[in-house]
Amino acid sequence: MEKIALVTGASRGIGKATALALARDGWTVHVNYIRSREAAEAVAAQTGGMAICADVSDGQAVSAMFEKIGPLDLLVNNAGVAVYGLLTDLDPAVWQRLFDVNVTGMYNCCRCAIPPMVHVKAGHIINLASILGTNGASCEVAYSATKGAVVAFTKALAKELGPSGIRVNCVAPGCIDTDMIANLSPEDKAELADSTSLCRMGTAEDVADAITLLASERARFVTGQVFGVDGGLLI
Ligand code: NAP
C-alpha cells in the first residue's frame, strides 16, 4: 500500500535529504518550501509527490496545503530558521519570527495532519529539534528556546496521541553542514568537528537516515523520544 509523507522545508538541507531518503524507502513524499520553487520541484520529481509552496507559520496557507495533499501516514516538521547574536541585540520581530516558524509552524501542520491519522488510528510525526533544545548555546537563546519547545511539544503530543496509535518523536541534530550554518568560519567548523566523539560535522544525510529509521516499522515501539544525531557531541 502507498505510504504518503510530507516533509516541510524540503527544498534544501536536511529536509531535502530526508525526502530523498524516504523515497528510497518506498514513501511517496510531498515537498514543502517557502522560496526555492525550482529546487523543491527537482526534489519532488524524485519523490513522487507534489512541491507545495506554503509558509508553515501561516495557518491558512498550511490548511490549503493539506487540502491539496490529503491524509498523511507521516509528517516531518523540518522547516526551521535560526539567528545568531546576543539576546539583548535581538529585534523583537526576529524573536517572534523564530517562534512563528519553528514552533507555530509545527503546530499548524500537526493540527491539519492529526485528525485523519486519529480516524485510521495510525500515523507518525517527526519533529526537528536540536541539541540546543536541551542544552542551549550562547548567542542562540531564541533558537534554543524554540527547539526546547519542540522537545516538550513532542513529548506531550506523544502522550496525547499514543492511545490513537500515532507515534510522535523528534530528532536532535548536532552541527550539520547545511546552509543554516553557512555563517560559520572554517575554523569554527573545525572546532565543532573536534568537539564531537566521531571527530566530524554531520551531513544532512546522517540526519535523514536517522529519520527514516524512526519512520520505519523497525521503530514501531518508539514514541516520545529525542533521538540525538550529533556524532557524540553530547555524551
Ligand atoms: P536550511 O538548510 O536552512 O533549510 C531550511 C529549509 O526550511 C528550506 O527548505 C527552506 O525553504 C525551509 N523554510 C524556511 N522557512 C520556512 C517557512 N516559513 N515555511 C516553509 N519552509 C520554510 O536548514 P537545515 O540546516 O536543513 O535545517 C532543517 C531543520 O533542522 C531546521 O528545523 C533546523 O532548525 C534543524 N536543525 C539544523 C541543524 C544544523 O546544524 N543545520 C542542527 C539542529 C537542528 P526555502 O529553500 O524555500 O527557503
Short mmCIF file of C-alpha atoms and ligand atoms in Angstrom, two decimals:
data_model
loop_
_atom_site.label_atom_id
_atom_site.label_comp_id
_atom_site.label_asym_id
_atom_site.label_seq_id
_atom_site.Cartn_x
_atom_site.Cartn_y
_atom_site.Cartn_z
CA MET A 1 0.00 0.00 0.00
CA GLU A 2 1.24 3.51 -0.84
CA LYS A 3 2.74 5.36 2.14
CA ILE A 4 2.42 9.15 1.96
CA ALA A 5 4.68 11.64 3.74
CA LEU A 6 5.05 15.41 3.87
CA VAL A 7 8.43 16.94 4.69
CA THR A 8 8.29 20.68 5.39
CA GLY A 9 11.25 22.75 4.23
CA ALA A 10 12.38 20.01 1.85
CA SER A 11 13.89 22.15 -0.91
CA ARG A 12 17.37 22.05 0.67
CA GLY A 13 19.46 20.74 3.54
CA ILE A 14 18.14 18.15 5.98
CA GLY A 15 14.59 18.31 4.59
CA LYS A 16 15.73 17.55 1.05
CA ALA A 17 17.95 14.67 2.19
CA THR A 18 15.05 13.31 4.26
CA ALA A 19 12.58 13.47 1.37
CA LEU A 20 15.04 11.62 -0.89
CA ALA A 21 15.88 9.00 1.76
CA LEU A 22 12.19 8.34 2.49
CA ALA A 23 11.54 7.97 -1.24
CA ARG A 24 14.33 5.37 -1.41
CA ASP A 25 12.48 3.54 1.40
CA GLY A 26 9.31 3.43 -0.71
CA TRP A 27 7.50 6.54 0.54
CA THR A 28 5.69 8.99 -1.73
CA VAL A 29 6.89 12.34 -0.38
CA HIS A 30 5.32 15.79 -0.75
CA VAL A 31 7.89 18.59 -0.66
CA ASN A 32 7.04 21.87 1.08
CA TYR A 33 9.10 25.04 0.64
CA ILE A 34 8.75 28.80 1.00
CA ARG A 35 11.09 30.37 -1.61
CA SER A 36 13.10 27.75 -3.55
CA ARG A 37 10.48 26.62 -6.10
CA GLU A 38 12.83 25.12 -8.69
CA ALA A 39 14.83 23.23 -6.08
CA ALA A 40 11.64 21.89 -4.46
CA GLU A 41 10.26 20.78 -7.82
CA ALA A 42 13.51 18.95 -8.57
CA VAL A 43 13.20 17.08 -5.25
CA ALA A 44 9.51 16.27 -5.78
CA ALA A 45 10.31 14.88 -9.23
CA GLN A 46 12.39 12.24 -7.43
CA THR A 47 9.97 11.55 -4.57
CA GLY A 48 6.71 11.08 -6.46
CA GLY A 49 4.90 13.83 -4.56
CA MET A 50 3.97 17.47 -5.12
CA ALA A 51 6.15 20.53 -4.49
CA ILE A 52 3.99 22.89 -2.47
CA CYS A 53 4.76 26.46 -1.51
CA ALA A 54 3.45 27.39 1.93
CA ASP A 55 4.84 29.45 4.79
CA VAL A 56 4.36 26.99 7.67
CA SER A 57 3.84 29.90 10.07
CA ASP A 58 0.70 30.88 8.13
CA GLY A 59 -2.20 28.72 9.35
CA GLN A 60 -4.36 29.41 6.28
CA ALA A 61 -1.55 28.56 3.85
CA VAL A 62 -0.93 25.31 5.76
CA SER A 63 -4.64 24.39 5.67
CA ALA A 64 -4.68 25.00 1.89
CA MET A 65 -1.57 22.80 1.52
CA PHE A 66 -3.26 19.94 3.42
CA GLU A 67 -6.39 20.29 1.27
CA LYS A 68 -4.17 19.62 -1.75
CA ILE A 69 -2.24 16.68 -0.32
CA GLY A 70 -4.94 14.88 1.71
CA PRO A 71 -4.29 12.41 4.57
CA LEU A 72 -0.72 11.53 5.54
CA ASP A 73 0.97 8.50 7.05
CA LEU A 74 4.00 10.59 8.09
CA LEU A 75 4.57 14.28 8.80
CA VAL A 76 8.14 15.53 9.17
CA ASN A 77 8.17 19.04 10.66
CA ASN A 78 11.58 20.12 9.39
CA ALA A 79 11.16 23.75 8.19
CA GLY A 80 13.13 26.00 10.50
CA VAL A 81 15.05 29.23 10.80
CA ALA A 82 17.95 30.29 13.03
CA VAL A 83 19.54 33.54 14.09
CA TYR A 84 22.87 34.27 15.81
CA GLY A 85 23.55 37.14 18.20
CA LEU A 86 23.24 38.42 21.75
CA LEU A 87 19.71 38.22 23.16
CA THR A 88 19.79 41.92 24.01
CA ASP A 89 20.60 42.79 20.36
CA LEU A 90 17.74 40.68 19.01
CA ASP A 91 14.95 42.57 17.27
CA PRO A 92 11.59 41.55 18.82
CA ALA A 93 10.27 40.86 15.30
CA VAL A 94 13.08 38.36 14.74
CA TRP A 95 12.34 36.67 18.09
CA GLN A 96 8.69 36.41 17.03
CA ARG A 97 9.57 35.07 13.55
CA LEU A 98 11.66 32.26 15.07
CA PHE A 99 8.74 31.14 17.23
CA ASP A 100 6.27 31.59 14.35
CA VAL A 101 8.23 29.29 12.03
CA ASN A 102 9.90 26.80 14.39
CA VAL A 103 7.04 26.33 16.87
CA THR A 104 3.75 27.64 15.41
CA GLY A 105 4.70 26.13 12.02
CA MET A 106 4.93 22.69 13.66
CA TYR A 107 1.58 23.28 15.43
CA ASN A 108 -0.10 24.44 12.20
CA CYS A 109 0.98 21.29 10.36
CA CYS A 110 0.12 18.95 13.24
CA ARG A 111 -3.41 20.30 13.65
CA CYS A 112 -4.10 19.51 9.98
CA ALA A 113 -2.31 16.15 9.91
CA ILE A 114 -3.68 14.64 13.13
CA PRO A 115 -7.48 14.27 12.58
CA PRO A 116 -7.18 11.88 9.59
CA MET A 117 -4.47 9.94 11.47
CA VAL A 118 -6.76 9.58 14.50
CA HIS A 119 -9.54 8.43 12.17
CA VAL A 120 -7.45 5.47 10.98
CA LYS A 121 -5.63 5.04 14.32
CA ALA A 122 -2.20 5.15 12.68
CA GLY A 123 0.45 7.64 11.70
CA HIS A 124 3.72 9.18 12.74
CA ILE A 125 5.01 12.70 13.35
CA ILE A 126 8.73 13.51 13.48
CA ASN A 127 9.84 16.98 14.57
CA LEU A 128 13.26 18.59 14.08
CA ALA A 129 14.58 19.66 17.45
CA SER A 130 18.29 20.33 18.11
CA ILE A 131 20.89 19.60 20.76
CA LEU A 132 20.37 23.27 21.66
CA GLY A 133 16.77 22.44 22.64
CA THR A 134 18.09 20.59 25.68
CA ASN A 135 21.47 22.28 26.24
CA GLY A 136 21.19 25.80 24.82
CA ALA A 137 24.01 27.87 23.33
CA SER A 138 25.33 31.36 23.92
CA CYS A 139 24.16 33.80 21.19
CA GLU A 140 21.42 31.36 20.19
CA VAL A 141 18.97 31.94 23.05
CA ALA A 142 15.88 32.44 20.87
CA TYR A 143 16.68 29.47 18.62
CA SER A 144 17.45 27.26 21.65
CA ALA A 145 14.13 28.28 23.24
CA THR A 146 12.18 27.33 20.11
CA LYS A 147 13.88 23.93 20.00
CA GLY A 148 13.20 23.40 23.71
CA ALA A 149 9.54 23.98 22.82
CA VAL A 150 9.82 21.35 20.07
CA VAL A 151 11.09 18.80 22.61
CA ALA A 152 8.27 19.50 25.11
CA PHE A 153 5.66 19.57 22.33
CA THR A 154 6.89 16.18 21.07
CA LYS A 155 6.74 14.50 24.48
CA ALA A 156 3.30 15.90 25.33
CA LEU A 157 1.82 15.07 21.93
CA ALA A 158 3.23 11.53 22.09
CA LYS A 159 1.29 11.03 25.34
CA GLU A 160 -1.86 12.56 23.83
CA LEU A 161 -1.77 10.54 20.59
CA GLY A 162 -0.32 7.22 21.78
CA PRO A 163 -3.78 5.78 22.58
CA SER A 164 -4.76 6.60 18.98
CA GLY A 165 -1.89 4.52 17.61
CA ILE A 166 0.11 7.56 16.49
CA ARG A 167 3.82 7.88 17.28
CA VAL A 168 5.47 11.27 17.84
CA ASN A 169 9.25 11.63 18.05
CA CYS A 170 11.88 14.27 17.46
CA VAL A 171 15.45 14.17 16.25
CA ALA A 172 18.05 16.40 17.85
CA PRO A 173 20.84 17.05 15.35
CA GLY A 174 24.20 18.44 16.43
CA CYS A 175 26.14 20.56 13.98
CA ILE A 176 25.07 19.63 10.45
CA ASP A 177 26.75 21.12 7.39
CA THR A 178 23.87 22.91 5.61
CA ASP A 179 23.03 26.49 4.58
CA MET A 180 21.83 27.08 8.16
CA ILE A 181 25.40 27.18 9.44
CA ALA A 182 26.94 28.81 6.37
CA ASN A 183 27.84 31.82 8.52
CA LEU A 184 30.40 29.78 10.49
CA SER A 185 34.07 30.18 9.55
CA PRO A 186 36.15 27.12 8.54
CA GLU A 187 37.94 27.47 11.92
CA ASP A 188 34.60 27.40 13.80
CA LYS A 189 33.53 24.34 11.83
CA ALA A 190 36.83 22.56 12.55
CA GLU A 191 36.42 23.31 16.26
CA LEU A 192 32.87 21.96 16.24
CA ALA A 193 34.01 18.83 14.40
CA ASP A 194 36.72 18.32 17.03
CA SER A 195 34.19 18.53 19.85
CA THR A 196 32.24 15.51 18.58
CA SER A 197 33.24 11.98 19.58
CA LEU A 198 33.28 10.97 15.91
CA CYS A 199 35.54 13.96 15.07
CA ARG A 200 33.46 15.35 12.21
CA MET A 201 30.50 17.57 11.39
CA GLY A 202 27.26 15.83 10.46
CA THR A 203 25.76 15.72 6.99
CA ALA A 204 22.12 16.19 6.03
CA GLU A 205 22.14 12.50 5.04
CA ASP A 206 23.22 11.49 8.58
CA VAL A 207 20.04 13.09 9.92
CA ALA A 208 17.87 11.84 7.05
CA ASP A 209 18.91 8.22 7.73
CA ALA A 210 18.01 8.56 11.42
CA ILE A 211 14.61 9.97 10.43
CA THR A 212 13.91 7.10 8.00
CA LEU A 213 14.86 4.62 10.72
CA LEU A 214 12.41 6.26 13.16
CA ALA A 215 9.75 6.38 10.44
CA SER A 216 10.09 2.67 9.69
CA GLU A 217 8.26 -0.27 11.22
CA ARG A 218 11.53 -1.19 12.94
CA ALA A 219 10.85 1.71 15.34
CA ARG A 220 7.21 0.74 15.94
CA PHE A 221 7.54 0.79 19.77
CA VAL A 222 9.41 4.12 19.88
CA THR A 223 7.47 7.27 20.77
CA GLY A 224 8.05 10.48 22.71
CA GLN A 225 11.81 10.26 22.20
CA VAL A 226 14.51 12.82 21.50
CA PHE A 227 16.81 10.95 19.10
CA GLY A 228 20.26 12.57 19.19
CA VAL A 229 22.08 12.68 15.83
CA ASP A 230 25.19 14.55 16.88
CA GLY A 231 28.23 12.31 16.43
CA GLY A 232 28.52 12.09 20.19
CA LEU A 233 28.74 15.86 20.80
CA LEU A 234 26.51 15.42 23.84
CA ILE A 235 27.52 12.40 25.88
P1 NAP B 1 18.33 25.03 5.84
O1 NAP B 1 19.38 24.37 5.03
O2 NAP B 1 18.44 26.47 6.17
O3 NAP B 1 16.91 24.78 5.07
C1 NAP B 1 15.74 25.33 5.62
C2 NAP B 1 14.54 24.77 4.88
O4 NAP B 1 13.36 25.28 5.52
C3 NAP B 1 14.48 25.23 3.43
O5 NAP B 1 13.92 24.18 2.66
C4 NAP B 1 13.52 26.43 3.48
O6 NAP B 1 12.80 26.62 2.26
C5 NAP B 1 12.55 25.95 4.56
N1 NAP B 1 11.82 27.02 5.23
C6 NAP B 1 12.33 28.06 5.96
N2 NAP B 1 11.32 28.81 6.45
C7 NAP B 1 10.16 28.23 6.04
C8 NAP B 1 8.79 28.53 6.22
N3 NAP B 1 8.40 29.59 6.95
N4 NAP B 1 7.87 27.73 5.64
C9 NAP B 1 8.24 26.66 4.89
N5 NAP B 1 9.53 26.31 4.70
C10 NAP B 1 10.47 27.10 5.25
O7 NAP B 1 18.11 24.28 7.23
P2 NAP B 1 18.64 22.84 7.74
O8 NAP B 1 20.00 23.02 8.31
O9 NAP B 1 18.40 21.80 6.73
O10 NAP B 1 17.66 22.63 8.99
C11 NAP B 1 16.48 21.86 8.90
C12 NAP B 1 15.91 21.69 10.30
O11 NAP B 1 16.88 21.06 11.14
C13 NAP B 1 15.54 23.00 10.99
O12 NAP B 1 14.38 22.83 11.77
C14 NAP B 1 16.74 23.27 11.88
O13 NAP B 1 16.40 24.07 12.99
C15 NAP B 1 17.10 21.85 12.29
N6 NAP B 1 18.49 21.71 12.74
C16 NAP B 1 19.55 22.04 11.92
C17 NAP B 1 20.85 21.91 12.40
C18 NAP B 1 22.07 22.26 11.56
O14 NAP B 1 23.17 22.28 12.12
N7 NAP B 1 21.93 22.51 10.28
C19 NAP B 1 21.07 21.47 13.70
C20 NAP B 1 19.98 21.15 14.50
C21 NAP B 1 18.70 21.28 14.01
P3 NAP B 1 13.35 27.58 1.06
O15 NAP B 1 14.51 26.82 0.42
O16 NAP B 1 12.17 27.70 0.15
O17 NAP B 1 13.81 28.86 1.69
#
